[in-house]
Tab-separated table of C-alpha atoms and ligand atoms in Angstrom:
chain	number	residue	atom	x	y	z
A	1	MET	CA	-4.258	0.220	20.720
A	2	ARG	CA	-0.601	1.272	19.525
A	3	LEU	CA	-1.316	2.977	16.185
A	4	ALA	CA	0.590	4.339	13.149
A	5	VAL	CA	-1.139	7.943	12.373
A	6	PHE	CA	0.193	8.228	8.028
A	7	VAL	CA	-0.226	11.573	6.803
A	8	SER	CA	1.041	13.630	3.244
A	9	GLY	CA	0.135	17.573	5.439
A	10	ASN	CA	-0.759	20.067	7.525
A	11	GLY	CA	-1.830	17.483	9.697
A	12	SER	CA	-4.351	19.263	12.087
A	13	ASN	CA	-6.647	15.636	11.454
A	14	LEU	CA	-2.988	14.369	12.975
A	15	GLN	CA	-3.338	16.929	16.142
A	16	CYS	CA	-6.328	16.245	16.969
A	17	ILE	CA	-5.223	12.694	17.701
A	18	ILE	CA	-3.054	13.626	19.657
A	19	ASP	CA	-5.031	16.115	21.976
A	20	ALA	CA	-7.959	13.583	22.526
A	21	VAL	CA	-4.880	11.097	23.633
A	22	GLN	CA	-3.186	14.312	25.578
A	23	GLN	CA	-5.949	14.621	27.113
A	24	LYS	CA	-7.606	11.053	28.070
A	25	MET	CA	-10.490	10.818	25.990
A	26	LEU	CA	-9.047	8.457	24.335
A	27	ASN	CA	-8.330	5.530	26.969
A	28	GLU	CA	-4.907	2.972	25.901
A	29	ILE	CA	-4.702	4.723	22.952
A	30	THR	CA	-1.138	5.283	21.933
A	31	ILE	CA	0.703	7.065	18.794
A	32	ASP	CA	3.546	4.834	17.945
A	33	VAL	CA	4.436	6.370	15.201
A	34	VAL	CA	3.320	8.928	12.788
A	35	ILE	CA	5.057	8.298	8.578
A	36	ALA	CA	4.642	10.625	5.890
A	37	ASP	CA	5.360	10.270	2.440
A	38	ARG	CA	6.419	13.852	2.577
A	39	ASP	CA	8.906	16.392	4.164
A	40	CYS	CA	5.661	18.470	5.503
A	41	PHE	CA	3.967	20.334	8.815
A	42	ALA	CA	2.482	17.851	10.236
A	43	ILE	CA	5.449	16.848	11.761
A	44	GLN	CA	6.573	19.090	13.462
A	45	ARG	CA	3.447	17.990	14.674
A	46	ALA	CA	4.249	15.046	16.017
A	47	GLU	CA	7.740	15.910	16.994
A	48	GLN	CA	6.288	18.844	19.328
A	49	ALA	CA	4.057	15.457	21.350
A	50	GLY	CA	7.649	13.690	21.282
A	51	ILE	CA	5.457	11.198	18.523
A	52	GLU	CA	8.758	9.498	16.788
A	53	VAL	CA	8.285	10.420	12.926
A	54	MET	CA	9.602	8.168	9.864
A	55	LEU	CA	9.292	10.288	6.984
A	56	VAL	CA	9.995	7.772	3.453
A	57	THR	CA	10.650	8.481	0.369
A	58	ARG	CA	8.954	6.829	-2.636
A	59	LYS	CA	11.586	4.471	-4.014
A	60	SER	CA	10.904	1.079	-4.912
A	61	ASN	CA	11.062	-1.047	-1.675
A	62	TRP	CA	10.175	1.761	0.665
A	63	ALA	CA	6.686	-0.448	1.128
A	64	ASP	CA	9.007	-3.257	3.174
A	65	GLU	CA	10.302	-0.068	5.509
A	66	ILE	CA	7.558	0.428	6.452
A	67	TYR	CA	6.098	-2.450	6.935
A	68	ALA	CA	8.835	-3.846	8.913
A	69	THR	CA	7.959	0.120	10.813
A	70	LEU	CA	5.297	-1.206	11.886
A	71	LYS	CA	5.979	-4.839	12.282
A	72	SER	CA	8.592	-3.822	15.396
A	73	LYS	CA	6.726	-1.090	16.573
A	74	GLN	CA	3.995	-3.651	17.042
A	75	ILE	CA	1.497	-1.689	16.441
A	76	SER	CA	-2.511	-2.325	15.128
A	77	HIS	CA	-3.933	0.007	13.865
A	78	ILE	CA	-3.074	2.623	11.403
A	79	VAL	CA	-4.711	5.496	10.528
A	80	LEU	CA	-4.130	7.852	7.638
A	81	ALA	CA	-5.397	11.364	7.719
A	82	GLY	CA	-4.537	13.157	5.054
A	83	PHE	CA	-2.019	10.331	3.567
A	84	LEU	CA	-1.622	11.021	0.106
A	85	SER	CA	-0.103	7.677	-1.636
A	86	ILE	CA	-1.623	4.698	-1.419
A	87	LEU	CA	-0.433	1.871	0.817
A	88	ASN	CA	0.108	-1.762	-1.212
A	89	ASN	CA	-1.721	-5.003	0.386
A	90	THR	CA	0.435	-5.651	1.971
A	91	ILE	CA	0.110	-4.015	4.563
A	92	CYS	CA	-3.948	-4.183	3.771
A	93	GLU	CA	-3.826	-7.081	4.151
A	94	GLU	CA	-2.230	-7.738	6.772
A	95	TRP	CA	-3.895	-4.932	9.384
A	96	LYS	CA	-7.275	-6.257	6.784
A	97	ASN	CA	-10.246	-3.738	8.728
A	98	LYS	CA	-7.552	-1.749	11.552
A	99	ILE	CA	-6.478	0.675	8.810
A	100	ILE	CA	-8.886	3.256	8.275
A	101	ASN	CA	-8.800	6.758	6.234
A	102	LEU	CA	-10.571	9.694	6.759
A	103	HIS	CA	-11.683	11.596	3.306
A	104	PRO	CA	-13.479	14.863	2.766
A	105	SER	CA	-16.432	14.264	1.628
A	106	LEU	CA	-19.475	11.756	1.279
A	107	LEU	CA	-18.270	8.930	-0.342
A	108	PRO	CA	-18.672	7.111	-2.377
A	109	LYS	CA	-19.480	10.485	-4.039
A	110	TYR	CA	-16.092	12.925	-5.234
A	111	GLY	CA	-13.313	9.063	-3.225
A	112	GLY	CA	-10.520	7.583	-6.133
A	113	LYS	CA	-7.313	8.621	-7.201
A	114	GLY	CA	-6.506	12.132	-8.145
A	115	MET	CA	-9.575	12.801	-5.997
A	116	TYR	CA	-8.034	15.370	-2.546
A	117	GLY	CA	-8.340	19.018	-0.504
A	118	LEU	CA	-9.812	21.230	-2.349
A	119	LYS	CA	-10.308	19.429	-6.058
A	120	VAL	CA	-13.023	18.008	-3.615
A	121	HIS	CA	-14.576	20.955	-2.442
A	122	GLN	CA	-14.207	22.795	-6.161
A	123	GLU	CA	-16.283	19.468	-7.859
A	124	VAL	CA	-18.928	19.716	-5.296
A	125	ILE	CA	-19.703	22.661	-5.818
A	126	LYS	CA	-19.359	22.542	-9.668
A	127	ASN	CA	-21.905	19.373	-9.541
A	128	LYS	CA	-24.734	21.969	-7.445
A	129	GLU	CA	-24.610	19.221	-4.533
A	130	THR	CA	-26.553	20.902	-1.754
A	131	GLN	CA	-25.089	18.962	0.598
A	132	SER	CA	-21.430	17.503	1.546
A	133	GLY	CA	-20.200	16.858	4.362
A	134	ALA	CA	-16.550	13.403	6.024
A	135	THR	CA	-16.775	10.240	5.797
A	136	VAL	CA	-13.488	7.420	7.917
A	137	HIS	CA	-13.784	4.654	6.283
A	138	TYR	CA	-12.455	0.854	6.294
A	139	VAL	CA	-8.857	0.425	3.408
A	140	THR	CA	-9.258	-1.812	0.541
A	141	GLU	CA	-6.464	-1.861	-1.934
A	142	GLY	CA	-8.781	0.169	-3.789
A	143	VAL	CA	-8.290	3.715	-3.775
A	144	ASP	CA	-11.387	5.015	-1.340
A	145	GLU	CA	-13.226	1.790	-1.925
A	146	GLY	CA	-13.665	0.221	1.822
A	147	ASN	CA	-16.486	-0.054	3.869
A	148	ILE	CA	-17.878	2.525	5.466
A	149	LEU	CA	-17.618	3.070	9.217
A	150	MET	CA	-18.853	6.663	9.721
A	151	GLN	CA	-20.097	10.179	8.063
A	152	LYS	CA	-21.225	12.781	9.157
A	153	THR	CA	-23.374	15.760	6.342
A	154	CYS	CA	-23.388	19.079	6.361
A	155	SER	CA	-24.698	21.735	3.448
A	156	VAL	CA	-23.758	23.395	-0.086
A	157	ASP	CA	-24.754	26.855	0.779
A	158	LEU	CA	-25.672	28.797	-2.312
A	159	ASN	CA	-22.614	31.564	-2.205
A	160	GLU	CA	-20.508	28.195	-0.445
A	161	THR	CA	-17.311	28.740	-2.204
A	162	PRO	CA	-13.759	25.822	-1.993
A	163	ASP	CA	-12.198	27.217	0.732
A	164	SER	CA	-15.350	28.154	3.334
A	165	LEU	CA	-17.163	24.121	2.608
A	166	GLN	CA	-13.261	22.752	3.199
A	167	LYS	CA	-13.717	24.288	6.909
A	168	LYS	CA	-17.476	23.472	7.414
A	169	VAL	CA	-16.005	19.671	6.102
A	170	HIS	CA	-12.431	20.014	8.114
A	171	LEU	CA	-14.492	20.114	11.313
A	172	LEU	CA	-16.464	17.502	10.846
A	173	GLU	CA	-13.568	15.540	10.002
A	174	LYS	CA	-12.448	15.507	13.098
A	175	GLU	CA	-15.399	14.763	15.217
A	176	ILE	CA	-15.974	10.770	12.734
A	177	LEU	CA	-12.339	10.793	13.271
A	178	ILE	CA	-12.082	10.244	16.939
A	179	GLU	CA	-15.182	8.783	17.170
A	180	SER	CA	-14.577	5.916	14.393
A	181	ILE	CA	-11.509	5.214	17.176
A	182	LYS	CA	-13.700	5.265	19.678
A	183	VAL	CA	-15.946	2.238	17.628
A	184	LEU	CA	-11.807	0.794	16.584
A	185	TYR	CA	-11.125	0.462	20.092
A	186	ALA	CA	-15.139	-1.364	21.425
A	187	LYS	CA	-13.830	-3.571	18.554
A	188	ALA	CA	-10.449	-4.705	19.529
A	189	GLN	CA	-11.586	-4.565	23.294
A	190	GLY	CA	-14.670	-7.690	21.201
A	191	ALA	CA	-17.492	-4.993	22.659
A	192	ASP	CA	-18.406	-4.921	18.928
B	1	LIG	C1	-8.358	16.946	5.341
B	1	LIG	O1	-9.068	16.810	4.778
B	1	LIG	C2	-8.962	14.440	4.511
B	1	LIG	O2	-10.315	14.332	4.190
B	1	LIG	C3	-8.335	14.927	2.778
B	1	LIG	O3	-6.705	15.180	3.532
B	1	LIG	C4	-7.038	16.337	4.333
B	1	LIG	C5	-6.042	16.545	5.725
B	1	LIG	O4	-5.506	17.521	6.057
B	1	LIG	N1	-7.582	14.071	2.614
B	1	LIG	C6	-7.797	13.417	1.403
B	1	LIG	O5	-8.331	13.845	0.435
B	1	LIG	C7	-7.341	11.804	1.223
B	1	LIG	N2	-7.958	11.474	-0.185
B	1	LIG	P1	-5.083	17.195	7.344
B	1	LIG	O6	-3.588	16.897	7.033
B	1	LIG	O7	-4.980	19.091	8.047
B	1	LIG	O8	-5.337	16.178	8.419
């Protein structure tokens, strides 16, 4: 499996995939390119691991540039790991059921445009939810709308803060991200 990982921020989930590949927890899987839509720490993580980075600015033809790179690198699967831009329909269609996104809530709750990072956790606490969690879902053109592949839940405690909830959810994200990549691999082998 040849992965492209898309990032916009810290890249802790990218790091988790890099570590899993290096520790041979993900066999026959390579990260062939990391694509960032802005300057961010994730780029340093990729470079540190010797992975090629493509930094795209959101000019009019950015989707064409991404598409060409994915094709030229024969990318089989795409992971959106904290990527805050929206992929265009051509890419969603071409890699249908082969693109996954990580989201820091129990979708379909607290998803959609503008719902990312701490904002998600602030809303969860404001609404007095007793549970939250992380979701990996297949990517379609609609934001956070594709079928859910995996979810894990955690409690939202009485004295929870957005920061403390984010820490809990981050731990869950890393578990379901690696498990989801294994599911994609199994499907690619025809074992589903
Ligand atoms: C993660 O919490 C991920 O779920 C979230 O961005 C963070 C990226 O962290 N994604 C979204 O909110 C997408 N709507 P990272 O850069 O450390 O991997």
